[in-house]
mmCIF file of C-alpha atoms and ligand atoms in Angstrom:
data_model
loop_
_atom_site.group_PDB
_atom_site.id
_atom_site.type_symbol
_atom_site.label_atom_id
_atom_site.label_comp_id
_atom_site.label_asym_id
_atom_site.label_seq_id
_atom_site.Cartn_x
_atom_site.Cartn_y
_atom_site.Cartn_z
ATOM 1 C CA UNK L 1 0.000 0.000 0.000
ATOM 2 C CA UNK L 2 1.346 3.487 -0.828
ATOM 3 C CA UNK L 3 1.801 5.857 2.061
ATOM 4 C CA UNK L 4 0.171 8.794 0.268
ATOM 5 C CA UNK L 5 -2.847 9.490 -1.865
ATOM 6 C CA UNK L 6 -2.785 12.798 -3.731
ATOM 7 C CA UNK L 7 -6.006 14.496 -4.772
ATOM 8 C CA UNK L 8 -5.773 17.351 -7.257
ATOM 9 C CA UNK L 9 -8.253 20.179 -7.021
ATOM 10 C CA UNK L 10 -9.158 21.860 -10.294
ATOM 11 C CA UNK L 11 -6.934 24.884 -9.642
ATOM 12 C CA UNK L 12 -3.811 22.718 -9.243
ATOM 13 C CA UNK L 13 -4.351 19.425 -11.080
ATOM 14 C CA UNK L 14 -1.111 19.564 -13.086
ATOM 15 C CA UNK L 15 1.059 20.361 -10.051
ATOM 16 C CA UNK L 16 -0.803 17.725 -7.992
ATOM 17 C CA UNK L 17 -0.016 15.041 -10.613
ATOM 18 C CA UNK L 18 3.665 15.992 -10.509
ATOM 19 C CA UNK L 19 3.677 15.783 -6.684
ATOM 20 C CA UNK L 20 1.943 12.381 -6.833
ATOM 21 C CA UNK L 21 4.561 11.046 -9.270
ATOM 22 C CA UNK L 22 7.406 12.215 -7.023
ATOM 23 C CA UNK L 23 5.785 10.617 -3.959
ATOM 24 C CA UNK L 24 4.917 7.428 -5.890
ATOM 25 C CA UNK L 25 1.392 8.039 -4.637
ATOM 26 C CA UNK L 26 -2.004 7.131 -6.016
ATOM 27 C CA UNK L 27 -3.501 10.123 -7.839
ATOM 28 C CA UNK L 28 -7.186 10.895 -7.686
ATOM 29 C CA UNK L 29 -8.763 13.545 -9.841
ATOM 30 C CA UNK L 30 -11.753 15.695 -9.053
ATOM 31 C CA UNK L 31 -14.403 17.290 -11.196
ATOM 32 C CA UNK L 32 -16.011 20.713 -10.882
ATOM 33 C CA UNK L 33 -19.299 21.447 -12.600
ATOM 34 C CA UNK L 34 -20.888 24.866 -12.312
ATOM 35 C CA UNK L 35 -24.679 25.204 -12.119
ATOM 36 C CA UNK L 36 -26.412 28.062 -13.970
ATOM 37 C CA UNK L 37 -26.784 29.953 -10.654
ATOM 38 C CA UNK L 38 -23.012 29.851 -10.108
ATOM 39 C CA UNK L 39 -22.893 27.087 -7.494
ATOM 40 C CA UNK L 40 -20.087 24.541 -7.910
ATOM 41 C CA UNK L 41 -20.645 20.795 -7.734
ATOM 42 C CA UNK L 42 -17.470 18.971 -6.759
ATOM 43 C CA UNK L 43 -16.968 15.233 -7.234
ATOM 44 C CA UNK L 44 -13.961 13.122 -6.285
ATOM 45 C CA UNK L 45 -13.538 10.459 -8.944
ATOM 46 C CA UNK L 46 -12.335 7.651 -6.631
ATOM 47 C CA UNK L 47 -12.571 6.915 -2.907
ATOM 48 C CA UNK L 48 -9.097 7.045 -1.293
ATOM 49 C CA UNK L 49 -7.767 3.882 0.358
ATOM 50 C CA UNK L 50 -6.370 4.095 3.905
ATOM 51 C CA UNK L 51 -3.352 6.453 3.605
ATOM 52 C CA UNK L 52 -2.209 10.003 4.252
ATOM 53 C CA UNK L 53 -4.399 12.027 1.919
ATOM 54 C CA UNK L 54 -2.918 15.154 0.396
ATOM 55 C CA UNK L 55 -5.284 17.590 -1.243
ATOM 56 C CA UNK L 56 -3.476 20.021 -3.559
ATOM 57 C CA UNK L 57 -5.310 23.218 -4.399
ATOM 58 C CA UNK L 58 -4.067 26.803 -4.771
ATOM 59 C CA UNK L 59 -6.539 29.540 -3.969
ATOM 60 C CA UNK L 60 -5.849 32.077 -6.714
ATOM 61 C CA UNK L 61 -8.768 33.832 -8.475
ATOM 62 C CA UNK L 62 -11.605 32.958 -8.345
ATOM 63 C CA UNK L 63 -10.294 32.812 -4.764
ATOM 64 C CA UNK L 64 -13.484 31.943 -2.905
ATOM 65 C CA UNK L 65 -14.564 29.334 -5.473
ATOM 66 C CA UNK L 66 -11.182 27.610 -5.286
ATOM 67 C CA UNK L 67 -11.201 27.824 -1.491
ATOM 68 C CA UNK L 68 -14.696 26.317 -1.268
ATOM 69 C CA UNK L 69 -13.630 23.511 -3.587
ATOM 70 C CA UNK L 70 -10.657 22.764 -1.323
ATOM 71 C CA UNK L 71 -12.883 22.772 1.780
ATOM 72 C CA UNK L 72 -15.402 20.505 0.052
ATOM 73 C CA UNK L 73 -12.802 17.935 -1.045
ATOM 74 C CA UNK L 74 -11.235 17.857 2.428
ATOM 75 C CA UNK L 75 -14.559 17.462 4.195
ATOM 76 C CA UNK L 76 -15.396 14.515 1.922
ATOM 77 C CA UNK L 77 -12.076 12.656 2.228
ATOM 78 C CA UNK L 78 -11.624 13.102 5.978
ATOM 79 C CA UNK L 79 -14.258 10.350 6.288
ATOM 80 C CA UNK L 80 -11.702 7.913 4.816
ATOM 81 C CA UNK L 81 -8.469 9.095 6.446
ATOM 82 C CA UNK L 82 -7.532 10.532 9.822
ATOM 83 C CA UNK L 83 -4.600 12.342 8.199
ATOM 84 C CA UNK L 84 -5.713 14.830 5.580
ATOM 85 C CA UNK L 85 -3.128 17.456 4.639
ATOM 86 C CA UNK L 86 -3.862 20.518 2.517
ATOM 87 C CA UNK L 87 -1.112 21.571 0.151
ATOM 88 C CA UNK L 88 -2.032 25.130 -0.790
ATOM 89 C CA UNK L 89 0.855 26.236 -3.033
ATOM 90 C CA UNK L 90 -0.553 29.771 -3.331
ATOM 91 C CA UNK L 91 -2.736 30.709 -0.388
ATOM 92 C CA UNK L 92 -5.115 33.598 -0.962
ATOM 93 C CA UNK L 93 -5.942 36.067 1.828
ATOM 94 C CA UNK L 94 -2.379 35.878 3.227
ATOM 95 C CA UNK L 95 -2.060 39.641 2.688
ATOM 96 C CA UNK L 96 -4.996 40.133 5.079
ATOM 97 C CA UNK L 97 -2.919 39.112 8.065
ATOM 98 C CA UNK L 98 -3.463 42.158 10.294
ATOM 99 C CA UNK L 99 -5.850 45.050 10.915
ATOM 100 C CA UNK L 100 -4.236 47.815 8.820
ATOM 101 C CA UNK L 101 -7.207 50.176 9.136
ATOM 102 C CA UNK L 102 -9.794 50.126 11.934
ATOM 103 C CA UNK L 103 -12.635 47.648 11.366
ATOM 104 C CA UNK L 104 -10.761 45.445 8.910
ATOM 105 C CA UNK L 105 -11.053 41.684 9.364
ATOM 106 C CA UNK L 106 -8.028 39.360 9.563
ATOM 107 C CA UNK L 107 -9.419 37.070 6.876
ATOM 108 C CA UNK L 108 -6.477 34.635 6.817
ATOM 109 C CA UNK L 109 -7.552 33.700 10.357
ATOM 110 C CA UNK L 110 -11.038 32.832 9.032
ATOM 111 C CA UNK L 111 -9.452 30.743 6.264
ATOM 112 C CA UNK L 112 -7.541 28.802 8.952
ATOM 113 C CA UNK L 113 -10.747 28.218 10.928
ATOM 114 C CA UNK L 114 -12.563 26.950 7.829
ATOM 115 C CA UNK L 115 -9.720 24.590 6.913
ATOM 116 C CA UNK L 116 -9.570 23.238 10.453
ATOM 117 C CA UNK L 117 -13.352 22.774 10.619
ATOM 118 C CA UNK L 118 -13.380 20.886 7.314
ATOM 119 C CA UNK L 119 -10.819 18.398 8.660
ATOM 120 C CA UNK L 120 -7.362 19.637 7.598
ATOM 121 C CA UNK L 121 -4.688 18.335 9.987
ATOM 122 C CA UNK L 122 -1.733 20.123 8.431
ATOM 123 C CA UNK L 123 -1.088 22.816 5.817
ATOM 124 C CA UNK L 124 1.869 23.082 3.467
ATOM 125 C CA UNK L 125 2.288 26.257 1.461
ATOM 126 C CA UNK L 126 4.955 27.926 -0.688
ATOM 127 C CA UNK L 127 6.446 31.373 -0.016
ATOM 128 C CA UNK L 128 3.515 32.606 2.030
ATOM 129 C CA UNK L 129 3.275 36.403 2.051
ATOM 130 C CA UNK L 130 4.249 36.771 5.729
ATOM 131 C CA UNK L 131 5.228 34.755 8.799
ATOM 132 C CA UNK L 132 2.296 36.382 10.551
ATOM 133 C CA UNK L 133 -0.156 34.931 8.002
ATOM 134 C CA UNK L 134 1.244 31.451 8.647
ATOM 135 C CA UNK L 135 0.832 31.950 12.386
ATOM 136 C CA UNK L 136 -2.728 33.244 11.990
ATOM 137 C CA UNK L 137 -3.819 29.985 10.312
ATOM 138 C CA UNK L 138 -3.594 28.410 13.780
ATOM 139 C CA UNK L 139 -3.200 24.840 12.406
ATOM 140 C CA UNK L 140 0.158 23.017 12.142
ATOM 141 C CA UNK L 141 1.524 24.740 9.026
ATOM 142 C CA UNK L 142 4.756 24.672 7.098
ATOM 143 C CA UNK L 143 6.026 27.131 4.533
ATOM 144 C CA UNK L 144 8.588 26.035 1.949
ATOM 145 C CA UNK L 145 10.616 28.334 -0.253
ATOM 146 C CA UNK L 146 10.762 28.310 -4.041
ATOM 147 C CA UNK L 147 13.710 30.738 -4.082
ATOM 148 C CA UNK L 148 16.313 28.095 -4.835
ATOM 149 C CA UNK L 149 14.467 26.604 -7.831
ATOM 150 C CA UNK L 150 13.704 30.110 -9.123
ATOM 151 C CA UNK L 151 17.369 31.100 -8.847
ATOM 152 C CA UNK L 152 18.404 27.881 -10.640
ATOM 153 C CA UNK L 153 16.246 28.943 -13.580
ATOM 154 C CA UNK L 154 17.906 32.365 -13.667
ATOM 155 C CA UNK L 155 21.382 30.798 -13.473
ATOM 156 C CA UNK L 156 20.642 29.033 -16.765
ATOM 157 C CA UNK L 157 19.620 32.349 -18.374
ATOM 158 C CA UNK L 158 23.196 33.659 -18.006
ATOM 159 C CA UNK L 159 22.171 37.285 -17.463
ATOM 160 C CA UNK L 160 25.321 39.441 -17.424
ATOM 161 C CA UNK L 161 26.176 40.732 -13.907
ATOM 162 C CA UNK L 162 22.610 40.869 -12.627
ATOM 163 C CA UNK L 163 21.685 43.104 -9.711
ATOM 164 C CA UNK L 164 18.825 41.854 -7.541
ATOM 165 C CA UNK L 165 16.176 44.404 -6.571
ATOM 166 C CA UNK L 166 13.473 44.119 -3.941
ATOM 167 C CA UNK L 167 10.630 46.542 -4.751
ATOM 168 C CA UNK L 168 9.964 47.078 -1.032
ATOM 169 C CA UNK L 169 11.532 46.802 2.427
ATOM 170 C CA UNK L 170 9.371 43.762 3.264
ATOM 171 C CA UNK L 171 11.139 41.789 0.517
ATOM 172 C CA UNK L 172 14.674 42.520 1.749
ATOM 173 C CA UNK L 173 15.435 39.021 3.107
ATOM 174 C CA UNK L 174 14.052 37.425 -0.066
ATOM 175 C CA UNK L 175 16.264 39.595 -2.283
ATOM 176 C CA UNK L 176 19.275 38.929 -0.064
ATOM 177 C CA UNK L 177 18.719 35.164 -0.288
ATOM 178 C CA UNK L 178 18.234 35.324 -4.072
ATOM 179 C CA UNK L 179 21.427 37.380 -4.457
ATOM 180 C CA UNK L 180 23.424 35.056 -2.178
ATOM 181 C CA UNK L 181 22.470 31.941 -4.150
ATOM 182 C CA UNK L 182 23.171 33.738 -7.450
ATOM 183 C CA UNK L 183 26.423 35.105 -5.954
ATOM 184 C CA UNK L 184 25.665 38.714 -6.789
ATOM 185 C CA UNK L 185 24.603 41.934 -5.027
ATOM 186 C CA UNK L 186 21.181 43.393 -4.194
ATOM 187 C CA UNK L 187 19.401 46.643 -3.392
ATOM 188 C CA UNK L 188 16.079 47.390 -1.706
ATOM 189 C CA UNK L 189 13.640 50.102 -2.807
ATOM 190 C CA UNK L 190 11.304 52.002 -0.547
ATOM 191 C CA UNK L 191 7.673 51.594 -1.624
ATOM 192 C CA UNK L 192 4.549 53.235 -0.281
ATOM 193 C CA UNK L 193 1.054 51.863 -0.848
ATOM 194 C CA UNK L 194 -1.969 53.983 -0.012
ATOM 195 C CA UNK L 195 -4.078 51.662 2.142
ATOM 196 C CA UNK L 196 -7.321 53.244 0.918
ATOM 197 C CA UNK L 197 -6.731 53.538 -2.847
ATOM 198 C CA UNK L 198 -4.071 50.824 -3.286
ATOM 199 C CA UNK L 199 -1.906 53.343 -5.238
ATOM 200 C CA UNK L 200 1.818 52.553 -5.171
ATOM 201 C CA UNK L 201 4.734 55.045 -5.153
ATOM 202 C CA UNK L 202 8.493 54.476 -5.014
ATOM 203 C CA UNK L 203 10.038 56.807 -2.446
ATOM 204 C CA UNK L 204 13.725 55.904 -2.940
ATOM 205 C CA UNK L 205 16.222 58.506 -4.120
ATOM 206 C CA UNK L 206 19.081 57.848 -6.544
ATOM 207 C CA UNK L 207 20.244 54.220 -6.811
ATOM 208 C CA UNK L 208 23.324 52.851 -8.528
ATOM 209 C CA UNK L 209 21.795 50.817 -11.375
ATOM 210 C CA UNK L 210 23.238 52.486 -14.503
ATOM 211 C CA UNK L 211 23.706 49.893 -17.273
ATOM 212 C CA UNK L 212 23.097 47.017 -14.819
ATOM 213 C CA UNK L 213 20.722 44.192 -15.759
ATOM 214 C CA UNK L 214 18.176 43.860 -12.968
ATOM 215 C CA UNK L 215 16.097 41.036 -11.518
ATOM 216 C CA UNK L 216 13.138 42.344 -9.527
ATOM 217 C CA UNK L 217 12.269 39.700 -6.925
ATOM 218 C CA UNK L 218 8.890 39.528 -5.169
ATOM 219 C CA UNK L 219 6.708 36.876 -3.543
ATOM 220 C CA UNK L 220 3.763 37.693 -5.771
ATOM 221 C CA UNK L 221 2.718 39.926 -8.618
ATOM 222 C CA UNK L 222 -0.969 40.768 -8.555
ATOM 223 C CA UNK L 223 -2.062 43.931 -10.383
ATOM 224 C CA UNK L 224 1.556 44.579 -11.323
ATOM 225 C CA UNK L 225 1.372 48.047 -9.721
ATOM 226 C CA UNK L 226 4.496 47.503 -7.593
ATOM 227 C CA UNK L 227 6.560 46.117 -10.494
ATOM 228 C CA UNK L 228 5.407 48.799 -12.950
ATOM 229 C CA UNK L 229 6.306 51.644 -10.563
ATOM 230 C CA UNK L 230 9.659 50.066 -9.655
ATOM 231 C CA UNK L 231 10.539 49.458 -13.329
ATOM 232 C CA UNK L 232 9.642 53.010 -14.362
ATOM 233 C CA UNK L 233 11.771 54.344 -11.493
ATOM 234 C CA UNK L 234 14.746 52.122 -12.419
ATOM 235 C CA UNK L 235 14.492 52.811 -16.161
ATOM 236 C CA UNK L 236 14.683 56.567 -15.431
ATOM 237 C CA UNK L 237 18.023 55.813 -13.789
ATOM 238 C CA UNK L 238 19.259 54.214 -17.012
ATOM 239 C CA UNK L 239 19.400 50.562 -15.935
ATOM 240 C CA UNK L 240 19.873 47.739 -18.463
ATOM 241 C CA UNK L 241 17.340 44.949 -18.969
ATOM 242 C CA UNK L 242 14.733 44.272 -16.262
ATOM 243 C CA UNK L 243 13.530 40.753 -15.420
ATOM 244 C CA UNK L 244 10.919 39.777 -12.841
ATOM 245 C CA UNK L 245 11.175 36.704 -10.614
ATOM 246 C CA UNK L 246 8.237 35.817 -8.416
ATOM 247 C CA UNK L 247 6.760 32.714 -6.836
ATOM 248 C CA UNK L 248 3.111 33.542 -7.466
ATOM 249 C CA UNK L 249 2.082 35.298 -10.697
ATOM 250 C CA UNK L 250 -1.548 36.267 -10.205
ATOM 251 C CA UNK L 251 -1.295 38.843 -13.000
ATOM 252 C CA UNK L 252 -4.824 40.237 -12.650
ATOM 253 C CA UNK L 253 -6.332 43.129 -14.662
ATOM 254 C CA UNK L 254 -4.007 42.842 -17.659
ATOM 255 C CA UNK L 255 -0.948 43.079 -15.411
ATOM 256 C CA UNK L 256 1.276 41.192 -17.843
ATOM 257 C CA UNK L 257 0.731 43.754 -20.598
ATOM 258 C CA UNK L 258 1.250 46.705 -18.221
ATOM 259 C CA UNK L 259 4.493 45.179 -16.910
ATOM 260 C CA UNK L 260 5.846 44.574 -20.423
ATOM 261 C CA UNK L 261 4.864 48.139 -21.462
ATOM 262 C CA UNK L 262 6.814 49.503 -18.489
ATOM 263 C CA UNK L 263 9.933 47.844 -19.940
ATOM 264 C CA UNK L 264 10.202 44.418 -18.321
ATOM 265 C CA UNK L 265 11.790 41.859 -20.687
ATOM 266 C CA UNK L 266 10.450 38.716 -19.037
ATOM 267 C CA UNK L 267 8.401 37.559 -16.043
ATOM 268 C CA UNK L 268 9.395 34.195 -14.584
ATOM 269 C CA UNK L 269 7.192 32.559 -11.951
ATOM 270 C CA UNK L 270 6.476 29.091 -10.526
ATOM 271 C CA UNK L 271 3.614 26.712 -11.177
ATOM 272 C CA UNK L 272 1.912 27.467 -7.835
ATOM 273 C CA UNK L 273 -0.315 29.397 -10.258
ATOM 274 C CA UNK L 274 -0.499 28.020 -13.804
ATOM 275 C CA UNK L 275 0.096 30.443 -16.669
ATOM 276 C CA UNK L 276 2.460 31.596 -19.425
ATOM 277 C CA UNK L 277 5.120 32.837 -16.991
ATOM 278 C CA UNK L 278 5.083 29.667 -14.837
ATOM 279 C CA UNK L 279 8.380 28.220 -16.041
ATOM 280 C CA UNK L 280 9.605 26.885 -12.677
ATOM 281 C CA UNK L 281 8.256 23.658 -11.193
ATOM 282 C CA UNK L 282 7.864 23.475 -7.396
ATOM 283 C CA UNK L 283 6.677 19.850 -7.200
ATOM 284 C CA UNK L 284 10.046 18.621 -5.886
ATOM 285 C CA UNK L 285 10.137 21.297 -3.179
ATOM 286 C CA UNK L 286 6.632 20.245 -2.102
ATOM 287 C CA UNK L 287 7.171 16.472 -2.278
ATOM 288 C CA UNK L 288 10.501 16.685 -0.419
ATOM 289 C CA UNK L 289 8.728 18.492 2.419
ATOM 290 C CA UNK L 290 6.034 15.795 2.589
ATOM 291 C CA UNK L 291 8.322 12.716 2.566
HETATM 292 C C1 R5P Y 1 3.479 43.279 -1.128
HETATM 293 O O1 R5P Y 1 3.912 43.424 -0.005
HETATM 294 C C2 R5P Y 1 3.752 42.072 -1.958
HETATM 295 O O2 R5P Y 1 4.985 41.502 -1.640
HETATM 296 C C3 R5P Y 1 3.698 42.383 -3.445
HETATM 297 O O3 R5P Y 1 4.693 43.333 -3.745
HETATM 298 C C4 R5P Y 1 2.360 42.946 -3.813
HETATM 299 O O4 R5P Y 1 1.345 42.233 -3.183
HETATM 300 C C5 R5P Y 1 2.159 42.910 -5.300
HETATM 301 O O5 R5P Y 1 0.902 43.441 -5.608
HETATM 302 P P1 R5P Y 1 0.676 44.296 -6.925
HETATM 303 O O6 R5P Y 1 1.224 43.504 -8.076
HETATM 304 O O7 R5P Y 1 -0.797 44.479 -7.002
HETATM 305 O O8 R5P Y 1 1.406 45.601 -6.741
#
């Protein structure tokens, strides 16, 4: 009997199959049908045998639909296994990890409560937005990093003397790690986001980027606002080519086009979220953490 059964939710079926292969686990697929009123009907296509059951499902947009599907699958399979783990490669709501403005709700805490209530015993996620978000889930949770596999991809690109740039102070450690593995240097920009409008501004003064090829490193790119502003700022200072490395490419509201128009040559992300930029596979990072 195999130790693991892997169930792929519809948001992460390809990644789930890769994880299953690496774990030599049985793979079970699921089906999502949508009724005319918008309700989802989720079916698991096989009943899992006694094993550790791993449900793989990222919660990128449509966030709530993908989250509900994950909760539904878990609540079904926990009848057949006392050990149901949720692998949530990209976990939505992680940016709502504190009360920034009065009256706001710490929604990642609610996500944790829902996962626990549905029967999740452990969560595994990749490059979660903050340590606080992980803590707020309040279930045994582990975060693994995709930085090394992302850097390996960039090594093969042979970019001449790249300088690593974090678009904000919060990403300093990430940029430092990326630069250390790539054996190069890094800088950190100062970013301000208006909490009411979401508008982003770069507050840094002059930086030494003239003729340097840059790799902007972030955990996620959503609307692209942060990357666009950072790229415009760096281009004004006569930098060379600009590349973007991120774990989670949400790329909502035509972000890809806006980023390219700002002067970015290429966006490279991982398959925590499927898409054109998802060139880096995190299945080994995930399966190694589960073994
Ligand atoms: C912010 O702290 C994050 O690390 C990202 O920089 C941010 O969430 C990206 O969002 P957007 O692409 O909408 O600027």
